[in-house]
XYZ file of C-alpha atoms in Angstrom:
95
model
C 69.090 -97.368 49.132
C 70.586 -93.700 49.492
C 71.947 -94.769 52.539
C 73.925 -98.000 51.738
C 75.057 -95.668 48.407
C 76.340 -93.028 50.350
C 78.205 -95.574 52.609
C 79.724 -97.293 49.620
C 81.096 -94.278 48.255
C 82.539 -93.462 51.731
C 84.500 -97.368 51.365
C 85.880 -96.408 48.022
C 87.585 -93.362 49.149
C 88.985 -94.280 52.564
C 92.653 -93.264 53.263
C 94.561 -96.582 52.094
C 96.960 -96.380 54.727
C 94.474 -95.449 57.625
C 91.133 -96.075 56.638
C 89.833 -92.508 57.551
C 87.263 -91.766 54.725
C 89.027 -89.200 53.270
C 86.278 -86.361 53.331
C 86.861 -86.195 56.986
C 90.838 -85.282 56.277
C 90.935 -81.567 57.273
C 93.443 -81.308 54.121
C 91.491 -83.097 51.646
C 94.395 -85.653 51.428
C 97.889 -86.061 51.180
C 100.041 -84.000 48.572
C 101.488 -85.941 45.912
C 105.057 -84.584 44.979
C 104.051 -82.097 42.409
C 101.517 -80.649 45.002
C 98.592 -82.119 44.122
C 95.992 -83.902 46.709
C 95.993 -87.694 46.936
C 92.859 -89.329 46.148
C 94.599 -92.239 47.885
C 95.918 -91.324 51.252
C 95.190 -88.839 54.068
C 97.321 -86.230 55.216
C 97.928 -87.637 58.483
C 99.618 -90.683 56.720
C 101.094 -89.046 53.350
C 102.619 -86.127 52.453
C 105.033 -84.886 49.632
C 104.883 -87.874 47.737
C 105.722 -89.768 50.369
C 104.568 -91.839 53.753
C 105.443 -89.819 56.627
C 105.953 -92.984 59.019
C 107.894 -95.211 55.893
C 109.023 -97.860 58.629
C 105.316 -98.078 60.019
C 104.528 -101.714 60.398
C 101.048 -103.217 60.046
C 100.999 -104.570 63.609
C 101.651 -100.455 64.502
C 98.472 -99.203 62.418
C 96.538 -101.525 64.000
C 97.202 -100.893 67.257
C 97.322 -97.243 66.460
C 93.176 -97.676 65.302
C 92.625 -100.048 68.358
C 93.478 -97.063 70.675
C 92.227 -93.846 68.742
C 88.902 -95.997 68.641
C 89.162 -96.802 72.667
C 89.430 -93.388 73.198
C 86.525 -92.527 71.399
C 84.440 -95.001 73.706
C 83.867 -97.577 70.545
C 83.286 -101.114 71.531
C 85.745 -104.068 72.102
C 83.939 -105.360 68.363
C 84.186 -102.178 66.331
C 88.199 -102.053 67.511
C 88.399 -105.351 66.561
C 87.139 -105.538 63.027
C 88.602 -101.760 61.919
C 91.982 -103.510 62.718
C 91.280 -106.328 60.777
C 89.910 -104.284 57.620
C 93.407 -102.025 57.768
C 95.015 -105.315 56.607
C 92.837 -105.012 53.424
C 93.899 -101.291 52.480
C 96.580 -101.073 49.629
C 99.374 -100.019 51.678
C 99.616 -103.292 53.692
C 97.977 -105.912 51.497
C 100.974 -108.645 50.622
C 102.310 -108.180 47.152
C-alpha cells in the first residue's frame, strides 16, 4: 500500500508540461515571475513566469518523450503510452 501511495503522490506532482515528476527537477521547478518555484512545471519547460518553448506543439512533446525514452533503452510500449499521457497534462489538454 506504501508503494502504490508513494507512486500516487509522484502522479500528482509531475511537471504539467513534461511529465517529469518534479522531485527529479535538479531546480525543484520552474520560477514563477516573482521568483518563486512552480509546483506546476519543471525547469526544463518553465521559467520566469513563462514557457521557455511558447510555440511548442503537442505533436513536438511527444516526440520529444518518444526519443529521450529510446535513448534510455525503454520499450516500444512505455514510449508509447508516456506520449499518450502528455496529452492529459494541463498544458495541452483542449480548453
Amino acid at each position: 500500500m506504501k508503494k502504490l501511495r508513494r507512486q500516487w503522490e509522484l502522479e500528482k506532482q509531475r511537471c504539467q508540461s513534461c511529465g517529469m515528476p518534479l522531485c527529479f527537477d535538479p531546480e525543484g521547478g520552474g520560477s514563477e515571475a516573482d521568483g518563486s518555484r512552480s509546483k506546476t512545471y519543471c525547469s526544463y519547460c518553465y521559467a520566469s513566469g513563462k514557457f521557455k518553448e511558447p510555440d511548442l506543439q503537442l505533436a513536438q512533446m511527444q516526440q520529444r518523450a518518444r526519443n529521450l525514452l529510446r535513448k534510455r533503452g525503454q520499450p516500444w510500449y512505455v514510449r508509447a503510452y508516456m506520449a499518450h499521457r502528455i496529452a492529459t497534462l494541463s498544458r495541452w489538454r483542449r480548453k
